[in-house]
PDB file of C-alpha atoms in Angstrom:
ATOM      1  CA  GLY A   1       0.016   0.000   0.007  1.00 47.00           C
ATOM      2  CA  GLU A   2       0.873   3.620  -0.047  1.00 59.00           C
ATOM      3  CA  ASP A   3       2.775   4.819   3.036  1.00 88.00           C
ATOM      4  CA  VAL A   4       5.307   7.531   3.755  1.00 94.00           C
ATOM      5  CA  GLU A   5       6.772   7.816   7.225  1.00 95.00           C
ATOM      6  CA  GLN A   6       8.836  10.505   8.883  1.00 95.00           C
ATOM      7  CA  SER A   7      10.076  11.260  12.395  1.00 90.00           C
ATOM      8  CA  LEU A   8       7.866  13.897  13.962  1.00 92.00           C
ATOM      9  CA  PHE A   9      10.287  16.334  15.493  1.00 96.00           C
ATOM     10  CA  LEU A  10      13.860  17.592  15.070  1.00 97.00           C
ATOM     11  CA  SER A  11      15.631  20.283  17.109  1.00 97.00           C
ATOM     12  CA  VAL A  12      18.938  21.794  15.918  1.00 97.00           C
ATOM     13  CA  ARG A  13      21.156  24.689  16.892  1.00 97.00           C
ATOM     14  CA  GLU A  14      21.415  27.612  14.480  1.00 97.00           C
ATOM     15  CA  GLY A  15      24.364  27.104  12.129  1.00 97.00           C
ATOM     16  CA  ASP A  16      24.360  23.327  12.438  1.00 97.00           C
ATOM     17  CA  SER A  17      23.163  20.989   9.729  1.00 97.00           C
ATOM     18  CA  SER A  18      19.702  19.416   9.882  1.00 97.00           C
ATOM     19  CA  VAL A  19      18.923  15.989   8.496  1.00 98.00           C
ATOM     20  CA  ILE A  20      15.296  14.988   8.052  1.00 98.00           C
ATOM     21  CA  ASN A  21      14.583  11.380   7.155  1.00 97.00           C
ATOM     22  CA  CYS A  22      11.714   9.678   5.341  1.00 96.00           C
ATOM     23  CA  THR A  23      10.863   6.134   4.345  1.00 96.00           C
ATOM     24  CA  TYR A  24       8.293   5.041   1.753  1.00 94.00           C
ATOM     25  CA  THR A  25       6.815   1.738   0.786  1.00 90.00           C
ATOM     26  CA  ASP A  26       5.838   2.014  -2.897  1.00 86.00           C
ATOM     27  CA  SER A  27       8.732   0.642  -4.953  1.00 83.00           C
ATOM     28  CA  SER A  28       7.256   2.140  -8.100  1.00 85.00           C
ATOM     29  CA  SER A  29       7.522   5.687  -6.699  1.00 83.00           C
ATOM     30  CA  THR A  30       9.000   7.784  -9.470  1.00 86.00           C
ATOM     31  CA  TYR A  31       9.283  11.236  -7.954  1.00 91.00           C
ATOM     32  CA  LEU A  32      10.096  12.074  -4.358  1.00 93.00           C
ATOM     33  CA  TYR A  33       9.582  15.541  -2.974  1.00 94.00           C
ATOM     34  CA  TRP A  34      10.337  17.729  -0.014  1.00 97.00           C
ATOM     35  CA  TYR A  35       7.781  20.442   0.861  1.00 96.00           C
ATOM     36  CA  LYS A  36       8.006  23.116   3.567  1.00 97.00           C
ATOM     37  CA  GLN A  37       4.998  24.468   5.433  1.00 96.00           C
ATOM     38  CA  GLU A  38       5.201  27.541   7.584  1.00 93.00           C
ATOM     39  CA  PRO A  39       2.433  28.541  10.017  1.00 86.00           C
ATOM     40  CA  GLY A  40      -0.619  29.875   8.172  1.00 79.00           C
ATOM     41  CA  ALA A  41       0.870  29.161   4.784  1.00 82.00           C
ATOM     42  CA  GLY A  42       0.417  26.550   2.096  1.00 86.00           C
ATOM     43  CA  LEU A  43       3.044  24.070   1.016  1.00 93.00           C
ATOM     44  CA  GLN A  44       6.176  25.254  -0.721  1.00 93.00           C
ATOM     45  CA  LEU A  45       8.083  22.811  -2.936  1.00 94.00           C
ATOM     46  CA  LEU A  46      11.722  22.857  -1.834  1.00 95.00           C
ATOM     47  CA  THR A  47      13.097  20.285  -4.152  1.00 94.00           C
ATOM     48  CA  TYR A  48      12.292  16.968  -5.770  1.00 93.00           C
ATOM     49  CA  ILE A  49      14.327  14.006  -7.020  1.00 94.00           C
ATOM     50  CA  PHE A  50      13.671  11.533  -9.796  1.00 92.00           C
ATOM     51  CA  SER A  51      13.977   7.885  -8.757  1.00 90.00           C
ATOM     52  CA  ASN A  52      16.950   7.190 -11.034  1.00 90.00           C
ATOM     53  CA  MET A  53      19.064   9.688  -9.145  1.00 92.00           C
ATOM     54  CA  ASP A  54      20.721   9.111  -5.779  1.00 94.00           C
ATOM     55  CA  MET A  55      21.623  12.660  -4.892  1.00 96.00           C
ATOM     56  CA  LYS A  56      20.541  16.205  -5.719  1.00 96.00           C
ATOM     57  CA  GLN A  57      22.031  19.362  -4.366  1.00 96.00           C
ATOM     58  CA  ASP A  58      20.495  22.824  -4.517  1.00 93.00           C
ATOM     59  CA  GLN A  59      22.310  25.542  -2.556  1.00 95.00           C
ATOM     60  CA  ARG A  60      21.965  24.636   1.153  1.00 97.00           C
ATOM     61  CA  LEU A  61      19.767  21.612   0.413  1.00 97.00           C
ATOM     62  CA  THR A  62      21.024  18.119  -0.321  1.00 97.00           C
ATOM     63  CA  VAL A  63      18.648  15.246  -1.059  1.00 97.00           C
ATOM     64  CA  LEU A  64      19.837  11.673  -0.777  1.00 97.00           C
ATOM     65  CA  LEU A  65      17.856   8.737  -2.155  1.00 96.00           C
ATOM     66  CA  ASN A  66      18.490   5.117  -1.307  1.00 95.00           C
ATOM     67  CA  LYS A  67      16.060   3.360  -3.625  1.00 93.00           C
ATOM     68  CA  LYS A  68      16.972  -0.114  -2.355  1.00 93.00           C
ATOM     69  CA  ASP A  69      16.031   0.801   1.226  1.00 94.00           C
ATOM     70  CA  LYS A  70      13.273   3.234   0.090  1.00 94.00           C
ATOM     71  CA  HIS A  71      14.856   5.927   2.173  1.00 95.00           C
ATOM     72  CA  LEU A  72      14.949   9.662   1.403  1.00 96.00           C
ATOM     73  CA  SER A  73      16.738  12.371   3.395  1.00 97.00           C
ATOM     74  CA  LEU A  74      16.922  16.117   3.277  1.00 98.00           C
ATOM     75  CA  ARG A  75      20.017  17.874   4.632  1.00 98.00           C
ATOM     76  CA  ILE A  76      19.872  21.559   5.301  1.00 98.00           C
ATOM     77  CA  ALA A  77      23.322  23.074   5.754  1.00 98.00           C
ATOM     78  CA  ASP A  78      23.897  26.056   8.024  1.00 98.00           C
ATOM     79  CA  THR A  79      20.368  25.881   9.419  1.00 98.00           C
ATOM     80  CA  GLN A  80      18.815  29.289  10.205  1.00 97.00           C
ATOM     81  CA  THR A  81      15.906  30.324  12.396  1.00 95.00           C
ATOM     82  CA  GLY A  82      13.942  30.998   9.179  1.00 94.00           C
ATOM     83  CA  ASP A  83      14.186  27.276   8.382  1.00 97.00           C
ATOM     84  CA  SER A  84      11.877  26.522  11.368  1.00 97.00           C
ATOM     85  CA  ALA A  85       8.839  24.921   9.807  1.00 97.00           C
ATOM     86  CA  ILE A  86       7.176  21.584   9.094  1.00 97.00           C
ATOM     87  CA  TYR A  87       8.856  19.547   6.353  1.00 98.00           C
ATOM     88  CA  PHE A  88       6.864  17.006   4.404  1.00 97.00           C
ATOM     89  CA  CYS A  89       8.217  14.150   2.347  1.00 96.00           C
ATOM     90  CA  ALA A  90       5.970  13.100  -0.534  1.00 94.00           C
ATOM     91  CA  GLU A  91       6.042  10.663  -3.434  1.00 92.00           C
ATOM     92  CA  SER A  92       4.190  10.090  -6.674  1.00 89.00           C
ATOM     93  CA  GLY A  93       4.365   7.410  -9.299  1.00 85.00           C
ATOM     94  CA  PRO A  94       2.473   5.334 -11.824  1.00 81.00           C
ATOM     95  CA  ARG A  95       0.475   3.381  -9.233  1.00 78.00           C
ATOM     96  CA  GLY A  96      -1.295   6.344  -7.691  1.00 75.00           C
ATOM     97  CA  GLY A  97      -0.873   8.761 -10.571  1.00 76.00           C
ATOM     98  CA  TYR A  98       1.926  11.235 -11.044  1.00 75.00           C
ATOM     99  CA  ASN A  99      -0.221  14.181  -9.930  1.00 77.00           C
ATOM    100  CA  LYS A 100      -1.430  12.456  -6.759  1.00 87.00           C
ATOM    101  CA  LEU A 101       1.029  13.278  -4.030  1.00 92.00           C
ATOM    102  CA  ILE A 102       1.290  10.896  -1.073  1.00 93.00           C
ATOM    103  CA  PHE A 103       2.585  12.778   1.964  1.00 95.00           C
ATOM    104  CA  GLY A 104       4.141  11.770   5.200  1.00 96.00           C
ATOM    105  CA  ALA A 105       2.857  13.278   8.487  1.00 96.00           C
ATOM    106  CA  GLY A 106       5.624  15.914   8.499  1.00 96.00           C
ATOM    107  CA  THR A 107       8.685  16.637  10.599  1.00 97.00           C
ATOM    108  CA  ARG A 108       8.597  19.782  12.719  1.00 97.00           C
ATOM    109  CA  LEU A 109      12.052  21.433  12.633  1.00 98.00           C
ATOM    110  CA  ALA A 110      12.831  23.750  15.498  1.00 97.00           C
ATOM    111  CA  VAL A 111      15.944  25.899  15.227  1.00 97.00           C
ATOM    112  CA  HIS A 112      17.292  27.411  18.433  1.00 94.00           C
ATOM    113  CA  PRO A 113      20.100  29.893  19.029  1.00 90.00           C
TER     114      PRO A 113
ATOM    115  CA  GLU B   1       1.475  36.539 -12.194  1.00 54.00           C
ATOM    116  CA  THR B   2      -0.818  35.825  -9.246  1.00 68.00           C
ATOM    117  CA  GLY B   3      -0.449  32.702  -7.216  1.00 89.00           C
ATOM    118  CA  VAL B   4      -3.088  30.254  -6.052  1.00 94.00           C
ATOM    119  CA  THR B   5      -5.729  31.860  -3.901  1.00 95.00           C
ATOM    120  CA  GLN B   6      -8.419  30.207  -1.750  1.00 96.00           C
ATOM    121  CA  SER B   7     -11.555  31.488  -0.041  1.00 97.00           C
ATOM    122  CA  PRO B   8     -12.653  31.752   2.607  1.00 97.00           C
ATOM    123  CA  THR B   9      -9.657  31.672   4.907  1.00 96.00           C
ATOM    124  CA  HIS B  10     -11.593  30.240   7.823  1.00 96.00           C
ATOM    125  CA  LEU B  11     -15.062  28.709   8.120  1.00 96.00           C
ATOM    126  CA  ILE B  12     -17.126  27.309  10.963  1.00 98.00           C
ATOM    127  CA  LYS B  13     -20.024  24.949  10.219  1.00 98.00           C
ATOM    128  CA  THR B  14     -22.171  22.521  12.173  1.00 98.00           C
ATOM    129  CA  ARG B  15     -22.656  18.834  11.600  1.00 98.00           C
ATOM    130  CA  GLY B  16     -24.959  18.036   8.751  1.00 98.00           C
ATOM    131  CA  GLN B  17     -24.432  21.275   6.923  1.00 98.00           C
ATOM    132  CA  GLN B  18     -22.964  21.714   3.510  1.00 98.00           C
ATOM    133  CA  VAL B  19     -19.920  23.777   2.561  1.00 98.00           C
ATOM    134  CA  THR B  20     -18.333  25.151  -0.635  1.00 98.00           C
ATOM    135  CA  LEU B  21     -14.669  26.072  -0.759  1.00 98.00           C
ATOM    136  CA  ARG B  22     -13.166  28.030  -3.631  1.00 98.00           C
ATOM    137  CA  CYS B  23      -9.814  28.076  -5.390  1.00 97.00           C
ATOM    138  CA  SER B  24      -8.390  30.296  -8.085  1.00 96.00           C
ATOM    139  CA  SER B  25      -5.604  28.621  -9.975  1.00 93.00           C
ATOM    140  CA  GLN B  26      -2.320  30.260 -10.906  1.00 90.00           C
ATOM    141  CA  SER B  27      -2.611  32.039 -14.230  1.00 87.00           C
ATOM    142  CA  GLY B  28      -2.227  29.626 -17.139  1.00 87.00           C
ATOM    143  CA  HIS B  29      -2.714  26.450 -15.103  1.00 90.00           C
ATOM    144  CA  ASN B  30      -5.203  23.902 -16.346  1.00 90.00           C
ATOM    145  CA  THR B  31      -5.150  21.373 -13.474  1.00 91.00           C
ATOM    146  CA  VAL B  32      -6.287  21.656  -9.923  1.00 94.00           C
ATOM    147  CA  SER B  33      -5.976  19.204  -7.068  1.00 95.00           C
ATOM    148  CA  TRP B  34      -7.605  19.280  -3.644  1.00 97.00           C
ATOM    149  CA  TYR B  35      -6.033  17.953  -0.413  1.00 97.00           C
ATOM    150  CA  GLN B  36      -7.352  17.563   3.102  1.00 98.00           C
ATOM    151  CA  GLN B  37      -4.846  18.134   5.938  1.00 96.00           C
ATOM    152  CA  ALA B  38      -6.078  17.089   9.356  1.00 95.00           C
ATOM    153  CA  LEU B  39      -4.318  18.600  12.369  1.00 92.00           C
ATOM    154  CA  GLY B  40      -0.887  17.070  12.861  1.00 90.00           C
ATOM    155  CA  GLN B  41      -1.106  15.045   9.636  1.00 93.00           C
ATOM    156  CA  GLY B  42       0.164  15.367   6.095  1.00 95.00           C
ATOM    157  CA  PRO B  43      -2.197  16.370   3.284  1.00 96.00           C
ATOM    158  CA  GLN B  44      -4.357  13.626   1.759  1.00 96.00           C
ATOM    159  CA  PHE B  45      -5.368  13.692  -1.863  1.00 95.00           C
ATOM    160  CA  ILE B  46      -9.136  14.219  -2.408  1.00 97.00           C
ATOM    161  CA  PHE B  47      -9.373  14.553  -6.190  1.00 95.00           C
ATOM    162  CA  GLN B  48      -7.979  16.325  -9.209  1.00 93.00           C
ATOM    163  CA  TYR B  49      -9.623  18.177 -12.103  1.00 93.00           C
ATOM    164  CA  TYR B  50      -8.069  18.603 -15.572  1.00 90.00           C
ATOM    165  CA  ARG B  51      -9.861  20.806 -18.090  1.00 88.00           C
ATOM    166  CA  GLU B  52     -13.154  20.593 -16.137  1.00 90.00           C
ATOM    167  CA  GLU B  53     -13.139  16.771 -15.827  1.00 92.00           C
ATOM    168  CA  GLU B  54     -12.345  14.724 -12.736  1.00 91.00           C
ATOM    169  CA  ASN B  55      -8.966  13.126 -13.306  1.00 88.00           C
ATOM    170  CA  GLY B  56      -8.331  10.935 -10.311  1.00 89.00           C
ATOM    171  CA  ARG B  57      -9.821  10.560  -6.853  1.00 92.00           C
ATOM    172  CA  GLY B  58      -8.479   9.560  -3.504  1.00 92.00           C
ATOM    173  CA  ASN B  59     -10.223   7.582  -0.727  1.00 92.00           C
ATOM    174  CA  PHE B  60     -13.011  10.053   0.068  1.00 96.00           C
ATOM    175  CA  PRO B  61     -16.732   9.426   0.105  1.00 97.00           C
ATOM    176  CA  PRO B  62     -19.079  10.767  -2.615  1.00 97.00           C
ATOM    177  CA  ARG B  63     -20.267  13.581  -0.365  1.00 98.00           C
ATOM    178  CA  PHE B  64     -16.927  15.261  -1.348  1.00 98.00           C
ATOM    179  CA  SER B  65     -17.484  16.583  -4.820  1.00 97.00           C
ATOM    180  CA  GLY B  66     -15.853  19.187  -7.003  1.00 96.00           C
ATOM    181  CA  LEU B  67     -16.127  21.401 -10.038  1.00 96.00           C
ATOM    182  CA  GLN B  68     -13.683  23.085 -12.325  1.00 95.00           C
ATOM    183  CA  PHE B  69     -14.815  26.029 -14.394  1.00 93.00           C
ATOM    184  CA  PRO B  70     -13.747  27.145 -17.895  1.00 91.00           C
ATOM    185  CA  ASN B  71     -11.396  29.706 -16.324  1.00 87.00           C
ATOM    186  CA  TYR B  72      -9.867  26.733 -14.389  1.00 86.00           C
ATOM    187  CA  SER B  73     -10.973  28.012 -11.007  1.00 92.00           C
ATOM    188  CA  SER B  74     -12.439  25.264  -8.816  1.00 96.00           C
ATOM    189  CA  GLU B  75     -14.831  24.456  -6.021  1.00 97.00           C
ATOM    190  CA  LEU B  76     -14.814  21.745  -3.421  1.00 98.00           C
ATOM    191  CA  ASN B  77     -18.207  20.851  -2.006  1.00 98.00           C
ATOM    192  CA  VAL B  78     -18.780  18.753   1.083  1.00 98.00           C
ATOM    193  CA  ASN B  79     -22.248  17.618   2.038  1.00 97.00           C
ATOM    194  CA  ALA B  80     -23.537  16.258   5.357  1.00 98.00           C
ATOM    195  CA  LEU B  81     -20.543  17.577   7.280  1.00 98.00           C
ATOM    196  CA  GLU B  82     -19.080  15.394   9.988  1.00 98.00           C
ATOM    197  CA  LEU B  83     -16.812  16.372  12.881  1.00 98.00           C
ATOM    198  CA  ASP B  84     -13.914  14.561  11.228  1.00 97.00           C
ATOM    199  CA  ASP B  85     -14.166  16.879   8.220  1.00 98.00           C
ATOM    200  CA  SER B  86     -12.519  19.572  10.336  1.00 98.00           C
ATOM    201  CA  ALA B  87      -9.241  20.213   8.564  1.00 97.00           C
ATOM    202  CA  LEU B  88      -7.190  22.566   6.409  1.00 96.00           C
ATOM    203  CA  TYR B  89      -8.252  22.153   2.806  1.00 97.00           C
ATOM    204  CA  LEU B  90      -5.518  22.855   0.303  1.00 97.00           C
ATOM    205  CA  CYS B  91      -5.837  23.519  -3.364  1.00 96.00           C
ATOM    206  CA  ALA B  92      -2.905  23.076  -5.752  1.00 95.00           C
ATOM    207  CA  SER B  93      -2.741  24.074  -9.381  1.00 93.00           C
ATOM    208  CA  SER B  94      -0.370  22.926 -12.115  1.00 90.00           C
ATOM    209  CA  LEU B  95       0.082  23.134 -15.856  1.00 87.00           C
ATOM    210  CA  SER B  96      -0.287  19.608 -17.255  1.00 81.00           C
ATOM    211  CA  ARG B  97       1.614  19.295 -20.499  1.00 68.00           C
ATOM    212  CA  GLY B  98       1.361  15.550 -20.805  1.00 64.00           C
ATOM    213  CA  GLY B  99       4.602  14.736 -19.094  1.00 66.00           C
ATOM    214  CA  ALA B 100       4.839  12.835 -15.838  1.00 70.00           C
ATOM    215  CA  TYR B 101       6.099  15.707 -13.723  1.00 76.00           C
ATOM    216  CA  ASN B 102       4.169  18.906 -13.289  1.00 80.00           C
ATOM    217  CA  GLU B 103       4.990  21.115 -10.300  1.00 86.00           C
ATOM    218  CA  GLN B 104       1.958  21.767  -8.132  1.00 89.00           C
ATOM    219  CA  PHE B 105       1.634  25.193  -6.576  1.00 91.00           C
ATOM    220  CA  PHE B 106      -0.336  25.265  -3.338  1.00 94.00           C
ATOM    221  CA  GLY B 107      -2.672  27.870  -2.028  1.00 94.00           C
ATOM    222  CA  PRO B 108      -2.691  28.936   1.665  1.00 94.00           C
ATOM    223  CA  GLY B 109      -5.701  26.746   2.451  1.00 95.00           C
ATOM    224  CA  THR B 110      -9.126  27.114   4.024  1.00 97.00           C
ATOM    225  CA  ARG B 111      -9.408  26.116   7.653  1.00 96.00           C
ATOM    226  CA  LEU B 112     -12.818  24.347   8.160  1.00 98.00           C
ATOM    227  CA  THR B 113     -14.119  23.701  11.678  1.00 98.00           C
ATOM    228  CA  VAL B 114     -17.150  21.484  12.082  1.00 98.00           C
ATOM    229  CA  LEU B 115     -18.943  21.735  15.442  1.00 97.00           C
TER     230      LEU B 115
END
């Protein structure tokens, strides 16, 4: 079945790196995404990775994909207080439809001085 | 270029009532998806509309229905409201060009409370 799981909470010190982890069950997942949600706001796409890639870097963000273990991670370098938000992992693929995003429950990232 | 907008921002209804939520897609987008996000949970896909036709549905009962208009704006209607329908309802628009990946742009959501 469709399932995406994430740890619920992460606390880091400003300037440190944050690593948010996600596992998924659908082996046919083709696209894997990271979204950010700030209070009172909708979801903002941070980055996505295609399933034939194992790494993608975009400025402070690094996404690692281990397709064998169905494990996805998001690393935020030099974490700032503005990074405090809820981060959602999501996937889509041929089984559910590419435009149907399956989300995890979200990881709340708290950045403290 | 305006982004995705939703109205109203907040809404309070009682059990058994009906509600209509509205979404204006980003300019030029022909596809809209609706998601329900319960408190402390990730969004769950309700359905998607492409060029005014339903194009996929999640595990939601028929009392959840939708419409997409010729200008690609959209409505989500929920009949016979239940307490568990209390959630943030998110609309996302995209431009489907036939490829597998089309970035979805989310609106800020409508917070529905059912008493």
